[in-house]
Amino acid sequence: MPAFQYIPASDGLALAARVFQPAATPAGVIVLNAGTCLPQAFYEPMAHFLATQSFVVITYDYRGVGASRPASLRGFNASIHDWAAKDMKGVIDWAVATWPDLPVHLLAHSMGGQIIGLCESITKVSKIATVASSYGNPHFYAAAFKKRTQRTLPLLPLVLGIMGYVPARLIGGEDWPKGVAQQWQEWGKQPDKSFLELVTQAGWSHRYTDIVQPFRAYFVADDEIATEQTIPYYRQDFAQSDLTVSVIRPEPGQRIGHFGFFTGRVPNATLLELSHWLS
């Protein structure tokens, strides 16, 4: 059973986390970054698998998400920038301090793999692997998903004004803190921009040009969010890095999509290859 742990973000906020220990002597530590507003419980199967491959695995909830959310999101301050600059930094720093003799790696999904350059401590990790990562710009979505998203986007300011957050649990999703929703919507208004261009435009401090460690990015051909159209922009964000991009293509009649890498929809050989590369 994983051990529950509170890990301090860089500003001291307690983040709910779980630590999965291998039965054998650990070969390394993996910090697992979630996608936008996805609770760490979603990644439990992957964490268990990586633990069987002799890794210590740390999953955690960003502020305002899962077990790291307050009783009410109304009036709670949280942004995607906070997730990287404060939460991710705190978890990586804690992992490095807790296991000083082991390499610490990062496995990140979706938005969690796009914002890594906003984390000052990203240079402390030995290897990086991202899956289906982009900043979620609707201009790059697959046609049907793009159409549905563009129908709902105009309602976002109204919902935020009334509720103070996005109550996505009402439709089977996870609630979004107000600052997270506002930041994502603002980025989506600017087509044909890489994320690094948005970061530069905002004047944020970043480490994108300092990411030079071995780096693999997995995309999925039938992903409706991080489509293949986003790959050139992702490469642009990490132009200085040792980045290898792989596109996973489903078998005929198979569906992988944006979440399938973590729900058993990719071949076991792909997961084994990833774990071998990390070790």
PDB file of N, CA and C in Angstrom, residues 1-50:
ATOM      1  N   MET A   1       0.842  -1.203   0.000  1.00  0.00           N
ATOM      2  CA  MET A   1       0.000   0.000   0.000  1.00  0.00           C
ATOM      3  C   MET A   1       0.876   1.252   0.000  1.00  0.00           C
ATOM      4  N   PRO A   2       0.510   2.248  -0.800  1.00  0.00           N
ATOM      5  CA  PRO A   2       1.294   3.489  -0.780  1.00  0.00           C
ATOM      6  C   PRO A   2       1.128   4.221   0.537  1.00  0.00           C
ATOM      7  N   ALA A   3       2.158   4.953   0.921  1.00  0.00           N
ATOM      8  CA  ALA A   3       2.119   5.723   2.159  1.00  0.00           C
ATOM      9  C   ALA A   3       1.640   7.135   1.865  1.00  0.00           C
ATOM     10  N   PHE A   4       0.664   7.608   2.653  1.00  0.00           N
ATOM     11  CA  PHE A   4       0.184   8.974   2.488  1.00  0.00           C
ATOM     12  C   PHE A   4       1.211   9.927   3.086  1.00  0.00           C
ATOM     13  N   GLN A   5       1.394  11.061   2.414  1.00  0.00           N
ATOM     14  CA  GLN A   5       2.421  12.007   2.832  1.00  0.00           C
ATOM     15  C   GLN A   5       1.977  13.423   2.483  1.00  0.00           C
ATOM     16  N   TYR A   6       2.182  14.361   3.405  1.00  0.00           N
ATOM     17  CA  TYR A   6       2.031  15.768   3.052  1.00  0.00           C
ATOM     18  C   TYR A   6       3.402  16.306   2.678  1.00  0.00           C
ATOM     19  N   ILE A   7       3.478  16.942   1.512  1.00  0.00           N
ATOM     20  CA  ILE A   7       4.736  17.524   1.040  1.00  0.00           C
ATOM     21  C   ILE A   7       4.540  19.027   0.925  1.00  0.00           C
ATOM     22  N   PRO A   8       5.446  19.817   1.477  1.00  0.00           N
ATOM     23  CA  PRO A   8       5.268  21.272   1.390  1.00  0.00           C
ATOM     24  C   PRO A   8       5.604  21.814   0.012  1.00  0.00           C
ATOM     25  N   ALA A   9       4.715  22.630  -0.542  1.00  0.00           N
ATOM     26  CA  ALA A   9       5.056  23.394  -1.746  1.00  0.00           C
ATOM     27  C   ALA A   9       6.104  24.427  -1.357  1.00  0.00           C
ATOM     28  N   SER A  10       6.680  25.096  -2.329  1.00  0.00           N
ATOM     29  CA  SER A  10       7.759  26.036  -2.030  1.00  0.00           C
ATOM     30  C   SER A  10       7.290  27.216  -1.182  1.00  0.00           C
ATOM     31  N   ASP A  11       5.969  27.476  -1.167  1.00  0.00           N
ATOM     32  CA  ASP A  11       5.442  28.547  -0.329  1.00  0.00           C
ATOM     33  C   ASP A  11       4.877  28.009   0.992  1.00  0.00           C
ATOM     34  N   GLY A  12       5.112  26.720   1.257  1.00  0.00           N
ATOM     35  CA  GLY A  12       4.690  26.126   2.517  1.00  0.00           C
ATOM     36  C   GLY A  12       3.339  25.457   2.513  1.00  0.00           C
ATOM     37  N   LEU A  13       2.539  25.598   1.456  1.00  0.00           N
ATOM     38  CA  LEU A  13       1.231  24.951   1.407  1.00  0.00           C
ATOM     39  C   LEU A  13       1.409  23.429   1.399  1.00  0.00           C
ATOM     40  N   ALA A  14       0.636  22.734   2.232  1.00  0.00           N
ATOM     41  CA  ALA A  14       0.735  21.276   2.318  1.00  0.00           C
ATOM     42  C   ALA A  14       0.009  20.629   1.148  1.00  0.00           C
ATOM     43  N   LEU A  15       0.732  19.813   0.395  1.00  0.00           N
ATOM     44  CA  LEU A  15       0.175  19.092  -0.750  1.00  0.00           C
ATOM     45  C   LEU A  15      -0.001  17.630  -0.384  1.00  0.00           C
ATOM     46  N   ALA A  16      -1.159  17.075  -0.694  1.00  0.00           N
ATOM     47  CA  ALA A  16      -1.411  15.661  -0.436  1.00  0.00           C
ATOM     48  C   ALA A  16      -0.666  14.818  -1.457  1.00  0.00           C
ATOM     49  N   ALA A  17       0.065  13.826  -0.974  1.00  0.00           N
ATOM     50  CA  ALA A  17       0.861  12.981  -1.859  1.00  0.00           C
ATOM     51  C   ALA A  17       0.811  11.542  -1.371  1.00  0.00           C
ATOM     52  N   ARG A  18       1.207  10.638  -2.247  1.00  0.00           N
ATOM     53  CA  ARG A  18       1.364   9.237  -1.871  1.00  0.00           C
ATOM     54  C   ARG A  18       2.692   8.738  -2.417  1.00  0.00           C
ATOM     55  N   VAL A  19       3.351   7.898  -1.627  1.00  0.00           N
ATOM     56  CA  VAL A  19       4.652   7.357  -1.998  1.00  0.00           C
ATOM     57  C   VAL A  19       4.523   5.854  -2.167  1.00  0.00           C
ATOM     58  N   PHE A  20       4.838   5.374  -3.361  1.00  0.00           N
ATOM     59  CA  PHE A  20       4.780   3.950  -3.700  1.00  0.00           C
ATOM     60  C   PHE A  20       6.208   3.397  -3.638  1.00  0.00           C
ATOM     61  N   GLN A  21       6.421   2.418  -2.770  1.00  0.00           N
ATOM     62  CA  GLN A  21       7.752   1.859  -2.573  1.00  0.00           C
ATOM     63  C   GLN A  21       7.896   0.531  -3.305  1.00  0.00           C
ATOM     64  N   PRO A  22       9.032   0.299  -3.948  1.00  0.00           N
ATOM     65  CA  PRO A  22       9.251  -1.000  -4.596  1.00  0.00           C
ATOM     66  C   PRO A  22       9.607  -2.066  -3.573  1.00  0.00           C
ATOM     67  N   ALA A  23       9.389  -3.318  -3.928  1.00  0.00           N
ATOM     68  CA  ALA A  23       9.779  -4.415  -3.044  1.00  0.00           C
ATOM     69  C   ALA A  23      11.284  -4.606  -3.056  1.00  0.00           C
ATOM     70  N   ALA A  24      11.906  -4.330  -4.200  1.00  0.00           N
ATOM     71  CA  ALA A  24      13.351  -4.492  -4.342  1.00  0.00           C
ATOM     72  C   ALA A  24      14.068  -3.182  -4.023  1.00  0.00           C
ATOM     73  N   THR A  25      15.375  -3.229  -4.017  1.00  0.00           N
ATOM     74  CA  THR A  25      16.172  -2.023  -3.815  1.00  0.00           C
ATOM     75  C   THR A  25      15.849  -1.025  -4.919  1.00  0.00           C
ATOM     76  N   PRO A  26      15.490   0.207  -4.581  1.00  0.00           N
ATOM     77  CA  PRO A  26      15.068   1.158  -5.620  1.00  0.00           C
ATOM     78  C   PRO A  26      16.199   1.563  -6.553  1.00  0.00           C
ATOM     79  N   ALA A  27      15.838   1.680  -7.832  1.00  0.00           N
ATOM     80  CA  ALA A  27      16.800   2.123  -8.846  1.00  0.00           C
ATOM     81  C   ALA A  27      16.738   3.628  -9.042  1.00  0.00           C
ATOM     82  N   GLY A  28      15.670   4.250  -8.568  1.00  0.00           N
ATOM     83  CA  GLY A  28      15.498   5.687  -8.733  1.00  0.00           C
ATOM     84  C   GLY A  28      14.157   6.108  -8.181  1.00  0.00           C
ATOM     85  N   VAL A  29      13.901   7.395  -8.277  1.00  0.00           N
ATOM     86  CA  VAL A  29      12.654   7.986  -7.793  1.00  0.00           C
ATOM     87  C   VAL A  29      11.962   8.666  -8.966  1.00  0.00           C
ATOM     88  N   ILE A  30      10.660   8.479  -9.083  1.00  0.00           N
ATOM     89  CA  ILE A  30       9.894   9.129 -10.147  1.00  0.00           C
ATOM     90  C   ILE A  30       8.836  10.022  -9.519  1.00  0.00           C
ATOM     91  N   VAL A  31       8.883  11.301  -9.858  1.00  0.00           N
ATOM     92  CA  VAL A  31       7.811  12.238  -9.502  1.00  0.00           C
ATOM     93  C   VAL A  31       6.828  12.245 -10.664  1.00  0.00           C
ATOM     94  N   LEU A  32       5.546  12.030 -10.361  1.00  0.00           N
ATOM     95  CA  LEU A  32       4.541  11.921 -11.416  1.00  0.00           C
ATOM     96  C   LEU A  32       3.649  13.168 -11.388  1.00  0.00           C
ATOM     97  N   ASN A  33       3.770  13.974 -12.425  1.00  0.00           N
ATOM     98  CA  ASN A  33       2.968  15.199 -12.572  1.00  0.00           C
ATOM     99  C   ASN A  33       1.647  14.880 -13.262  1.00  0.00           C
ATOM    100  N   ALA A  34       0.567  15.339 -12.692  1.00  0.00           N
ATOM    101  CA  ALA A  34      -0.757  15.097 -13.256  1.00  0.00           C
ATOM    102  C   ALA A  34      -1.098  16.102 -14.350  1.00  0.00           C
ATOM    103  N   GLY A  35      -2.131  15.786 -15.107  1.00  0.00           N
ATOM    104  CA  GLY A  35      -2.704  16.726 -16.060  1.00  0.00           C
ATOM    105  C   GLY A  35      -3.611  17.717 -15.344  1.00  0.00           C
ATOM    106  N   THR A  36      -4.240  18.588 -16.104  1.00  0.00           N
ATOM    107  CA  THR A  36      -5.057  19.662 -15.539  1.00  0.00           C
ATOM    108  C   THR A  36      -6.205  19.126 -14.688  1.00  0.00           C
ATOM    109  N   CYS A  37      -6.139  19.431 -13.403  1.00  0.00           N
ATOM    110  CA  CYS A  37      -7.199  19.094 -12.436  1.00  0.00           C
ATOM    111  C   CYS A  37      -7.484  17.603 -12.330  1.00  0.00           C
ATOM    112  N   LEU A  38      -6.557  16.770 -12.747  1.00  0.00           N
ATOM    113  CA  LEU A  38      -6.726  15.326 -12.567  1.00  0.00           C
ATOM    114  C   LEU A  38      -6.180  14.931 -11.199  1.00  0.00           C
ATOM    115  N   PRO A  39      -6.950  14.208 -10.393  1.00  0.00           N
ATOM    116  CA  PRO A  39      -6.463  13.790  -9.079  1.00  0.00           C
ATOM    117  C   PRO A  39      -5.412  12.703  -9.201  1.00  0.00           C
ATOM    118  N   GLN A  40      -4.544  12.631  -8.226  1.00  0.00           N
ATOM    119  CA  GLN A  40      -3.451  11.660  -8.269  1.00  0.00           C
ATOM    120  C   GLN A  40      -3.961  10.220  -8.326  1.00  0.00           C
ATOM    121  N   ALA A  41      -5.172   9.973  -7.833  1.00  0.00           N
ATOM    122  CA  ALA A  41      -5.725   8.617  -7.858  1.00  0.00           C
ATOM    123  C   ALA A  41      -5.808   8.066  -9.276  1.00  0.00           C
ATOM    124  N   PHE A  42      -5.969   8.949 -10.262  1.00  0.00           N
ATOM    125  CA  PHE A  42      -6.040   8.504 -11.655  1.00  0.00           C
ATOM    126  C   PHE A  42      -4.761   7.783 -12.071  1.00  0.00           C
ATOM    127  N   TYR A  43      -3.644   8.150 -11.465  1.00  0.00           N
ATOM    128  CA  TYR A  43      -2.343   7.624 -11.879  1.00  0.00           C
ATOM    129  C   TYR A  43      -1.879   6.448 -11.028  1.00  0.00           C
ATOM    130  N   GLU A  44      -2.750   5.958 -10.141  1.00  0.00           N
ATOM    131  CA  GLU A  44      -2.355   4.869  -9.255  1.00  0.00           C
ATOM    132  C   GLU A  44      -1.916   3.612 -10.005  1.00  0.00           C
ATOM    133  N   PRO A  45      -2.628   3.168 -11.054  1.00  0.00           N
ATOM    134  CA  PRO A  45      -2.151   1.977 -11.772  1.00  0.00           C
ATOM    135  C   PRO A  45      -0.740   2.149 -12.338  1.00  0.00           C
ATOM    136  N   MET A  46      -0.443   3.319 -12.892  1.00  0.00           N
ATOM    137  CA  MET A  46       0.898   3.555 -13.418  1.00  0.00           C
ATOM    138  C   MET A  46       1.929   3.567 -12.293  1.00  0.00           C
ATOM    139  N   ALA A  47       1.575   4.174 -11.167  1.00  0.00           N
ATOM    140  CA  ALA A  47       2.502   4.213 -10.032  1.00  0.00           C
ATOM    141  C   ALA A  47       2.811   2.804  -9.530  1.00  0.00           C
ATOM    142  N   HIS A  48       1.788   1.957  -9.435  1.00  0.00           N
ATOM    143  CA  HIS A  48       2.008   0.575  -9.011  1.00  0.00           C
ATOM    144  C   HIS A  48       2.915  -0.149 -10.010  1.00  0.00           C
ATOM    145  N   PHE A  49       2.666   0.042 -11.297  1.00  0.00           N
ATOM    146  CA  PHE A  49       3.499  -0.612 -12.307  1.00  0.00           C
ATOM    147  C   PHE A  49       4.963  -0.190 -12.169  1.00  0.00           C
ATOM    148  N   LEU A  50       5.208   1.109 -12.047  1.00  0.00           N
ATOM    149  CA  LEU A  50       6.586   1.594 -11.952  1.00  0.00           C
ATOM    150  C   LEU A  50       7.258   1.124 -10.666  1.00  0.00           C
TER     151      LEU A  50
END
